[in-house]
Coordinates of C-alpha atoms and ligand atoms in Angstrom, one line a residue:
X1 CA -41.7 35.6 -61.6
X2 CA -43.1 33.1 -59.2
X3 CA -42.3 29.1 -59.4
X4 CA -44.0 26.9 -61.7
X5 CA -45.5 24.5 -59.6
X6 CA -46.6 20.5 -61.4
X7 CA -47.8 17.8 -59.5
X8 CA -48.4 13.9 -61.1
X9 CA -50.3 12.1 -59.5
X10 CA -50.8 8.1 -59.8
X11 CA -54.7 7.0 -59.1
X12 CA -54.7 3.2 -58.7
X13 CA -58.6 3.0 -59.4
X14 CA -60.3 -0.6 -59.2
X15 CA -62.1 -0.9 -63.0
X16 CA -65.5 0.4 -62.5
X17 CA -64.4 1.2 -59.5
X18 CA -65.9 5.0 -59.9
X19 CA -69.4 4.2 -60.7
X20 CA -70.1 1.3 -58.7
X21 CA -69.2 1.6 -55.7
X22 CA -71.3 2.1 -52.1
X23 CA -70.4 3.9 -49.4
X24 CA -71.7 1.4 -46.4
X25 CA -72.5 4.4 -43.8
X26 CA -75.1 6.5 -46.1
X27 CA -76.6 3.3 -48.9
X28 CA -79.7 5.7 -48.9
X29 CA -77.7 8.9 -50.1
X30 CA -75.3 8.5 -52.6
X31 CA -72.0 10.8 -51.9
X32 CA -72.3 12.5 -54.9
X33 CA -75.8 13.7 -55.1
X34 CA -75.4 16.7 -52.8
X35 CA -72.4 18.4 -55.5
X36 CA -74.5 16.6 -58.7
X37 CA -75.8 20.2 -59.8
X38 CA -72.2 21.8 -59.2
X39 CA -70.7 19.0 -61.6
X40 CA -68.1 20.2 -63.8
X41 CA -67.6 18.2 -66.7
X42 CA -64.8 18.0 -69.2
X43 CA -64.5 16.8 -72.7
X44 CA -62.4 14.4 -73.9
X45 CA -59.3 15.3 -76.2
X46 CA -58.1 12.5 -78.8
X47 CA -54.6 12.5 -80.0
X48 CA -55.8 12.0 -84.0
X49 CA -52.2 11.8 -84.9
X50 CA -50.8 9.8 -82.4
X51 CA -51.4 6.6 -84.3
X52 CA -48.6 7.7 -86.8
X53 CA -46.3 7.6 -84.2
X54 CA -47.6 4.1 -82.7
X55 CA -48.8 5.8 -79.6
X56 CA -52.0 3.9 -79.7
X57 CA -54.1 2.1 -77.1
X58 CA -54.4 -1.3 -76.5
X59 CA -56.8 -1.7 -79.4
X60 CA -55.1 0.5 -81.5
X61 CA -57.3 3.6 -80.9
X62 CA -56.0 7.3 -80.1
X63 CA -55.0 7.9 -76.5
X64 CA -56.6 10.9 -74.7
X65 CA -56.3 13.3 -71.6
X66 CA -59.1 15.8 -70.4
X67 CA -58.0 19.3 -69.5
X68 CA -59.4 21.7 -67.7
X69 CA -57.8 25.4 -68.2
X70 CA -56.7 26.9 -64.7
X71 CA -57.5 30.5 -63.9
X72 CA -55.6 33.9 -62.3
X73 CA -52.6 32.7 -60.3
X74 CA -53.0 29.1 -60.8
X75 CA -53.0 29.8 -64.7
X76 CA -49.2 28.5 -64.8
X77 CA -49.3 25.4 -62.8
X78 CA -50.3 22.2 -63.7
X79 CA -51.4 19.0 -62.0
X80 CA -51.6 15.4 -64.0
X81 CA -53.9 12.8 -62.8
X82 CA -52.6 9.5 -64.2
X83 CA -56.3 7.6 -64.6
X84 CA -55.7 3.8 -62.7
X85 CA -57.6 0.8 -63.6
X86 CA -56.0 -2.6 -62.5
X87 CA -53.9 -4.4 -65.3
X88 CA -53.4 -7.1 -67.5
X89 CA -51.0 -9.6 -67.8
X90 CA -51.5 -12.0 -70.8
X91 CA -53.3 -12.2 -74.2
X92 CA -56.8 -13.5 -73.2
X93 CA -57.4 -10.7 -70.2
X94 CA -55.6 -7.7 -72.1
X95 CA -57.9 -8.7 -75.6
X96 CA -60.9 -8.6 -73.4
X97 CA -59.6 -5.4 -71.8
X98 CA -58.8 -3.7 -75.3
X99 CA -62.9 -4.3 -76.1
X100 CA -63.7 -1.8 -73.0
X101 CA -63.0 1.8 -72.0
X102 CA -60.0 0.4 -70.2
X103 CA -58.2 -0.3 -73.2
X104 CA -59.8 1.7 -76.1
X105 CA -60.8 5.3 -76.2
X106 CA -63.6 3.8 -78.6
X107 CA -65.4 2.8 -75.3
X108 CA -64.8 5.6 -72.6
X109 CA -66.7 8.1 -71.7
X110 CA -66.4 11.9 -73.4
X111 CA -67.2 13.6 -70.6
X112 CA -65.6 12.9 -67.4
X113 CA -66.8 14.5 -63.8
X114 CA -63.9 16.7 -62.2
X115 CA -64.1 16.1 -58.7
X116 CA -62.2 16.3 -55.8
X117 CA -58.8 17.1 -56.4
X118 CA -59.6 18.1 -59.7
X119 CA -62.4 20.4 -59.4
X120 CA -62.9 23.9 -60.0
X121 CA -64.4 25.3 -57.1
X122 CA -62.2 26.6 -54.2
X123 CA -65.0 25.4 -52.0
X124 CA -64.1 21.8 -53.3
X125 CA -60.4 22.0 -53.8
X126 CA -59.2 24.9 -51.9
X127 CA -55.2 24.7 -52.8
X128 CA -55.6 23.2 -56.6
X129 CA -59.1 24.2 -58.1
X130 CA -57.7 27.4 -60.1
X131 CA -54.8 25.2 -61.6
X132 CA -54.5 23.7 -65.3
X133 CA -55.7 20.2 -64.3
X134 CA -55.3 16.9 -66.2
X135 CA -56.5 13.8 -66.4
X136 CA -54.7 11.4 -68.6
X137 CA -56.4 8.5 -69.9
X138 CA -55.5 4.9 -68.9
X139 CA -55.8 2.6 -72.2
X140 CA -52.5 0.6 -72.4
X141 CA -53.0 -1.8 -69.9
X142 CA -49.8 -1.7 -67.8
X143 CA -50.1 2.0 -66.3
X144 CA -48.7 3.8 -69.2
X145 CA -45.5 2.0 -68.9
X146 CA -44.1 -0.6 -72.2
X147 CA -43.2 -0.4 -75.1
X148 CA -44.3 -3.7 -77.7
X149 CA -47.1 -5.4 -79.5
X150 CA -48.0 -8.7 -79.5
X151 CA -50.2 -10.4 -82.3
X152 CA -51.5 -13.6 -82.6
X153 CA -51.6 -13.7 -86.5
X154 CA -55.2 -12.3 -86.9
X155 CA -54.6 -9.6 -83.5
X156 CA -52.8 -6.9 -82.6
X157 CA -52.6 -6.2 -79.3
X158 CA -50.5 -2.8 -78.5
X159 CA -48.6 -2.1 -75.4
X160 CA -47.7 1.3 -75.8
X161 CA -48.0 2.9 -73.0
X162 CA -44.3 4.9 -73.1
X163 CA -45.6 6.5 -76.2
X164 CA -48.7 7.7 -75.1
X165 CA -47.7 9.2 -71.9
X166 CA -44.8 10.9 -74.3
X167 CA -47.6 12.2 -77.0
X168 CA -49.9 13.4 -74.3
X169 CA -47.0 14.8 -72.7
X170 CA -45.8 16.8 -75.9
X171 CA -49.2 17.6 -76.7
X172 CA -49.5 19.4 -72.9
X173 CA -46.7 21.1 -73.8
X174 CA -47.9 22.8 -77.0
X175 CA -50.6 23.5 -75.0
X176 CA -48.5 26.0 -72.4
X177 CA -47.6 23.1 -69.7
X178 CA -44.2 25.0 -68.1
X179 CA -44.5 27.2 -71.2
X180 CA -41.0 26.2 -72.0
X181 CA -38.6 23.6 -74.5
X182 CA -38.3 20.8 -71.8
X183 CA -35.7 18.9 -74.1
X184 CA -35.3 15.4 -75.2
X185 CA -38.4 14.0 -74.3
X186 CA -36.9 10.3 -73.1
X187 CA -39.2 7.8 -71.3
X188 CA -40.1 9.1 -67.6
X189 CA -42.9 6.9 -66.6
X190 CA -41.3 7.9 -63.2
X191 CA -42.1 10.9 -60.5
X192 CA -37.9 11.5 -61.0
X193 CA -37.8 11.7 -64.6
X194 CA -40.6 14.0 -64.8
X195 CA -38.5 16.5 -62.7
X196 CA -35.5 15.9 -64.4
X197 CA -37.2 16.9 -67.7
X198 CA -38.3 20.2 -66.4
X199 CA -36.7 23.1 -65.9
X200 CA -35.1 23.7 -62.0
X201 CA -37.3 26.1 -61.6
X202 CA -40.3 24.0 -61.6
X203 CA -41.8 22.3 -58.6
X204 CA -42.3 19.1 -59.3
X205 CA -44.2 17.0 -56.6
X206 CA -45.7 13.9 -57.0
X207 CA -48.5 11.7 -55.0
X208 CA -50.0 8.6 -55.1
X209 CA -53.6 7.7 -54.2
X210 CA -54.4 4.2 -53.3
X211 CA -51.1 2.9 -55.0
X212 CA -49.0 1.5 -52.4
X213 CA -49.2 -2.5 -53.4
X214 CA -47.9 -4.1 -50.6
X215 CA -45.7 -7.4 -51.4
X216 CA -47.4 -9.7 -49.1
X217 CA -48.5 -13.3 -49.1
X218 CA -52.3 -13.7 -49.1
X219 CA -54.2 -15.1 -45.7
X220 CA -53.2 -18.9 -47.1
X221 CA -49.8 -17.9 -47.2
X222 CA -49.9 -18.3 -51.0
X223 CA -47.7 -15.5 -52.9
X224 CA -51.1 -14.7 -55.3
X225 CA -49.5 -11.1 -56.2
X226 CA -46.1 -11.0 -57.2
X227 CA -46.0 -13.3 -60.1
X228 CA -49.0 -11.4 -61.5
X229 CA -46.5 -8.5 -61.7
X230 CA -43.9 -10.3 -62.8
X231 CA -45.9 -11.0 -66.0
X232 CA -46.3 -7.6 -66.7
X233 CA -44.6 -6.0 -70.1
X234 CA -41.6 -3.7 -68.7
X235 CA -42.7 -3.3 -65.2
X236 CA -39.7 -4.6 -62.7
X237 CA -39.6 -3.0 -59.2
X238 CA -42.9 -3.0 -59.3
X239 CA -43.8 -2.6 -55.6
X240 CA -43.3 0.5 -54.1
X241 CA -42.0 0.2 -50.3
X242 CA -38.7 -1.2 -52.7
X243 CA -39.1 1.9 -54.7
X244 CA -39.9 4.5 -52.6
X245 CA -36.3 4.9 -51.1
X246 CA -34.5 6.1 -54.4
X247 CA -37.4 8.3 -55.4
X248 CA -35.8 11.9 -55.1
X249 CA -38.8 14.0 -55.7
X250 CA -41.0 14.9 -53.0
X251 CA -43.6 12.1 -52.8
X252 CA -47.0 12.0 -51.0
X253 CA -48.8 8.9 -50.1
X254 CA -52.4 8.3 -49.9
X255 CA -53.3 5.1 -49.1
X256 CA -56.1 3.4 -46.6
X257 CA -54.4 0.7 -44.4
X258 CA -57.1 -1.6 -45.6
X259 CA -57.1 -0.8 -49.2
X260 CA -60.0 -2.5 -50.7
X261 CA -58.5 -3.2 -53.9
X262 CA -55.8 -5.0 -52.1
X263 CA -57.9 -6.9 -49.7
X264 CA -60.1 -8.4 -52.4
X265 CA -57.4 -8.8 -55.0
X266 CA -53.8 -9.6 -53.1
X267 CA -54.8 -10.0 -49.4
X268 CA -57.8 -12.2 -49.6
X269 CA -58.3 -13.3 -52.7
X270 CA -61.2 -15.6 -53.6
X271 CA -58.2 -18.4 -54.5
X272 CA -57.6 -17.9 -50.8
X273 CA -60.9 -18.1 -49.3
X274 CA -63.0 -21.0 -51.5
X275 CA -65.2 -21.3 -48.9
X276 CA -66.4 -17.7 -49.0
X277 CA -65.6 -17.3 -44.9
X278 CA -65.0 -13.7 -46.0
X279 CA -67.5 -12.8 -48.2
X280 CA -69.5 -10.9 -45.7
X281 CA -66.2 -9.3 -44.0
X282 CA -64.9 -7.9 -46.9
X283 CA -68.8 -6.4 -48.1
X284 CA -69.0 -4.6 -45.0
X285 CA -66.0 -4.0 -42.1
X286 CA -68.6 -4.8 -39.4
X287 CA -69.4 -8.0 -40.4
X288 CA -65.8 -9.0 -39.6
X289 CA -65.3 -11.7 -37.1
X290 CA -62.7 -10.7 -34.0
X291 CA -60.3 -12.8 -36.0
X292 CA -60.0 -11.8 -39.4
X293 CA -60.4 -8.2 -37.8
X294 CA -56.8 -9.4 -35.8
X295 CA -56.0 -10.6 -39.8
X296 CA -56.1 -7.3 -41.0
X297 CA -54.4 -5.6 -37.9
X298 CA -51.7 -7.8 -39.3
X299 CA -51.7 -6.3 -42.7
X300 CA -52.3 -2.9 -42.0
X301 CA -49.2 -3.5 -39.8
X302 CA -47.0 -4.2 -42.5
X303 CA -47.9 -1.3 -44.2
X304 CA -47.2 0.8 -41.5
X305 CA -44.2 -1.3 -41.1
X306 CA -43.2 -0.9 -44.7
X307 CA -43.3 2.9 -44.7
X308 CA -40.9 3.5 -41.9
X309 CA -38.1 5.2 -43.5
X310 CA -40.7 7.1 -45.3
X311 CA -42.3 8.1 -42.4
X312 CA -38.6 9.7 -41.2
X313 CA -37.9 11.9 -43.9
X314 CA -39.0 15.5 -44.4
X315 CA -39.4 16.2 -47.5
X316 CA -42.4 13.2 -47.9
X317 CA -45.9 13.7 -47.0
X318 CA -48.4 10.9 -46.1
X319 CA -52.1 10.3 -45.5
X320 CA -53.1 6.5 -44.0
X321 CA -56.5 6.2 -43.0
X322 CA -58.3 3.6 -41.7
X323 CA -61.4 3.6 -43.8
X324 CA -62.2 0.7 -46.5
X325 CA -61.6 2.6 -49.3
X326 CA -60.0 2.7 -52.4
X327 CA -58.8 6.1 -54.4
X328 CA -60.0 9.0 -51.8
X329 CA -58.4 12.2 -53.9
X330 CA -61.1 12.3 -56.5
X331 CA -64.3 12.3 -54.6
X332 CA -65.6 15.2 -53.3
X333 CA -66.9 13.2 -50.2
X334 CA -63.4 11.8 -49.7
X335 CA -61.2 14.9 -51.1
X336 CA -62.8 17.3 -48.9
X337 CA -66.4 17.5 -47.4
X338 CA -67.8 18.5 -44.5
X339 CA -68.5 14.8 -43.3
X340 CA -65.0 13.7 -45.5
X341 CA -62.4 11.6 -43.7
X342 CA -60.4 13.0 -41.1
X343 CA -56.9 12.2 -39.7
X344 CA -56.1 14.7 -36.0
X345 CA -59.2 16.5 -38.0
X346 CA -57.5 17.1 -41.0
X347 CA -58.8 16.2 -44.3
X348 CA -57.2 14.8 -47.0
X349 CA -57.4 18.1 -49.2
X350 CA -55.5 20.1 -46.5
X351 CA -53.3 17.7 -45.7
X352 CA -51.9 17.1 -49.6
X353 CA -52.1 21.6 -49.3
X354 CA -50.1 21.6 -46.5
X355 CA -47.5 19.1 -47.9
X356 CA -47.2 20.7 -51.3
X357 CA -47.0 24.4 -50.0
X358 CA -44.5 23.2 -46.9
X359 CA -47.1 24.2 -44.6
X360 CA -46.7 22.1 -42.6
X361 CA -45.3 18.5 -42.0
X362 CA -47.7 16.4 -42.9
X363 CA -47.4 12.2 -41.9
X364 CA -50.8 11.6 -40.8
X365 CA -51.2 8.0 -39.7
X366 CA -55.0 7.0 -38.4
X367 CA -55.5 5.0 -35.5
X368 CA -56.9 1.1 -36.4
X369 CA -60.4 -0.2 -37.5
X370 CA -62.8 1.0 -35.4
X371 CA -61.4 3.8 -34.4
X372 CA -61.8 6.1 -37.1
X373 CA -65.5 7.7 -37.0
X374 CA -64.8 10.1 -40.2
X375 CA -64.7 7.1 -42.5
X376 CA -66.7 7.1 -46.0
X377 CA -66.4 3.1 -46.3
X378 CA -66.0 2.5 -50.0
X379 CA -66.6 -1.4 -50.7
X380 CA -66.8 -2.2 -54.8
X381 CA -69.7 -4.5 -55.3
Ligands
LIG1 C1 -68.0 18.6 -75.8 O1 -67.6 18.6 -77.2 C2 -68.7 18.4 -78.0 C3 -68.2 18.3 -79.5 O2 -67.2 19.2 -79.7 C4 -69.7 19.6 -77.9 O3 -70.8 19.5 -78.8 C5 -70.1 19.7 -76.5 O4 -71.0 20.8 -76.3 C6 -69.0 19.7 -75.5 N1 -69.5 19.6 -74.1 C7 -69.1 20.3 -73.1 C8 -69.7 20.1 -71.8 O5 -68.2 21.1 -73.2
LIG2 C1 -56.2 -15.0 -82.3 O1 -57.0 -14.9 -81.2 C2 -58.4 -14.7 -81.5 C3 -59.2 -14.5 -80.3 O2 -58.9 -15.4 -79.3 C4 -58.9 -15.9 -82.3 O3 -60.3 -15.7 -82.7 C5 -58.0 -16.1 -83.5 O4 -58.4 -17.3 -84.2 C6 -56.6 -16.2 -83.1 N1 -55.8 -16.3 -84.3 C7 -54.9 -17.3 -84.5 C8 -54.2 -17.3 -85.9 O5 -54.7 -18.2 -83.7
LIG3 C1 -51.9 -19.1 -55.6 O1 -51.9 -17.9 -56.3 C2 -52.1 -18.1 -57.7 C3 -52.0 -16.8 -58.4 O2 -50.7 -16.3 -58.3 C4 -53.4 -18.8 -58.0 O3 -53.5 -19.0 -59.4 C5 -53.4 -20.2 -57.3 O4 -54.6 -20.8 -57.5 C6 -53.1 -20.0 -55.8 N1 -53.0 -21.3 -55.2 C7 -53.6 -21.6 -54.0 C8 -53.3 -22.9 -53.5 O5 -54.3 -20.8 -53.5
LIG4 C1 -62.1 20.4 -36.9 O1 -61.9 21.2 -38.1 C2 -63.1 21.9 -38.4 C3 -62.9 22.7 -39.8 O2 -61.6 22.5 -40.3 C4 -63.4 22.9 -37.3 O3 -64.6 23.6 -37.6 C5 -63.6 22.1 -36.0 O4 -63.8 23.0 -34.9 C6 -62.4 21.2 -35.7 N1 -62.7 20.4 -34.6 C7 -61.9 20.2 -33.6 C8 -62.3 19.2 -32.5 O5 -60.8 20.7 -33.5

């Protein structure tokens, strides 16, 4: 019998971030059109029963997952994308988040697009298209972590996050993921407790795309982005360069060197920048003046800085590109294209392949802004 193989993998998408975004280089063709005929789409599965077992989402809806059944010899490996979507971090912005599709199933879409690292064409996806592939709702507000409710006397607000990934989890399993017991399900909102759970003789690997939060001060040297964590429900060590060292399980990390998410959110925030000096900067890359250009050297550099002893070890894959972007496994143009992003000419697709299969060793850092002509800049609106 061959290996079971299971990859997680942690998406932290921007809310929206899917739908409206533009690529800067081709504003007249949107990068999905050319695969829009080939679109696979995949319904929505509720958990009706979860509910009993106060696995809810923020609103108290059922939780869901998509799944797409693999095929021949992928048919017994899986691969589980955790959906992203920001957080929130007190009453006011997680009640306005449980009245959208970021916090209620009520609101989200039935079908969802499988693209990229989830599609089902080995044209697409040529390492993962023919496995069972997942894609696990995001609805509890603090990236399916928690455990708590919080009421205001006339509102619940759920934070149940543990539950749900545990109900989705035992529901998967019903459903044939690793086809075996894998015991006392306990909370493993973590890439090591997900192998620990499963038999040795499953491959557990993990990645993250477009989650490595840097702790950095912003550009007015204010710390804007590690007391918003601290106010999250059950979420210490949040950042991941403190993480990363005592995760045991092979790890991949996707990430741009200028994250968009972080730029506009924790590196320049609008807090930091009243005047608006960056407004046209951060809307297109070459609108940048020489100096904030030299400002985001600077950050880029302590990520690269950050991800040293990663960068040493074998077992760990990573994937930094240069492009303004944010999330690059789950569209096709990003994933793996003709025209997709390219690191020593190697796409992302091939070089999460070659990591997962031990092709090769794959720590694939791109050179800075401008540099990199295979960029799709992503910039949210
Ligand atoms: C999704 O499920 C609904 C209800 O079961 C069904 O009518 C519809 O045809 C399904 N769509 C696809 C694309 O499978
Ligand atoms: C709870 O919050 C909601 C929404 O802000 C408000 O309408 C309601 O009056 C609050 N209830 C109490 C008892 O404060
Ligand atoms: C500093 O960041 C906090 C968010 O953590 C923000 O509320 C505050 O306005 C910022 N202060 C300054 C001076 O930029
Ligand atoms: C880059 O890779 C593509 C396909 O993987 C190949 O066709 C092309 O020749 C390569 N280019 C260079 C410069 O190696």
């Amino acid at each position: 019998m061959g290996r079971l193989r299971l990859m997680a993998i942690w998406t932290a998408m921007l809310a929206g971030f899917s739908v409206y975004f533009r690529s800067v280089e081709s504003l007249q063709q949107p990068p999905d059109e050319e695969y829009a005929e080939r679109r696979l789409l995949v319904n929505m599965t509720l958990l009706p029963h979860s509910p009993s077992i106060g696995a809810v989402c923020l609103d108290g809806s059922p939780p869901a997952y998509h799944l797409h059944r693999g095929s021949g010899p992928g048919s017994s490996n899986w691969l589980l994308q955790f959906e992203g979507g920001g957080w929130c971090n007190d009453f006011v912005s997680c009640l306005e988040r449980s009245r959208t599709r970021r916090g209620s199933t009520r609101y989200m879409n039935k079908l969802e697009v499988f693209s990229g690292i989830l599609s089902d064409d080995p044209n697409m996806n040529p390492d993962f298209y023919n496995w069972n592939r997942v894609k696990l709702r995001y609805c509890d507000g603090a990236s399916f972590a928690g455990d708590s409710h919080y009421t205001n006397g006339t509102i619940i607000l759920h934070f149940r996050g543990e539950r749900i990934w545990e109900a989705i989890i035992n529901d998967l399993l019903s459903k044939g993921l690793m086809r075996c017991s894998a015991g006392g399900l306990a909370t493993f909102l973590h890439c090591d407790d997900l192998s620990r759970i499963l038999p040795d003789f499953v491959i557990v690997k993990c990645m993250s795309d477009a989650g490595f939060f840097l702790d950095v001060e912003d550009i007015s040297g204010n710390d804007t982005i590690s007391p918003f964590f601290h106010n999250l429900v059950n979420l210490q060590c949040f950042f991941p360069q403190y993480n990363l060292p005592f995760i045991r399980t092979p790890f991949f990390l996707l990430n741009s060197a200028y994250d968009v998410y972080q730029l506009n959110h924790i590196f320049v925030p609008p807090s930091a920048d009243l005047s608006g000096h960056w407004d046209p900067c951060k809307s297109d890359p070459a609108a940048c003046t020489p100096n904030q250009i030299s400002i985001l050297q600077g950050f880029r550099l302590e990520m690269l800085t950050a991800l040293t002893s990663f960068e040493r070890s074998t077992a760990e894959g990573m994937f930094i590109n240069s492009c303004f972007a944010h999330c690059q496994s789950e569209l096709q143009d990003t994933w793996f294209a003709e025209n997709s992003p390219r690191i020593h000419n190697k796409s992302i697709a091939e070089a999460v392949g070659d990591w997962y299969f031990g092709r090769k060793i794959t720590k694939e850092v791109g050179c800075p802004y401008p540099c990199d002509h295979t960029c799709q800049n992503l910039i949210p609106y």
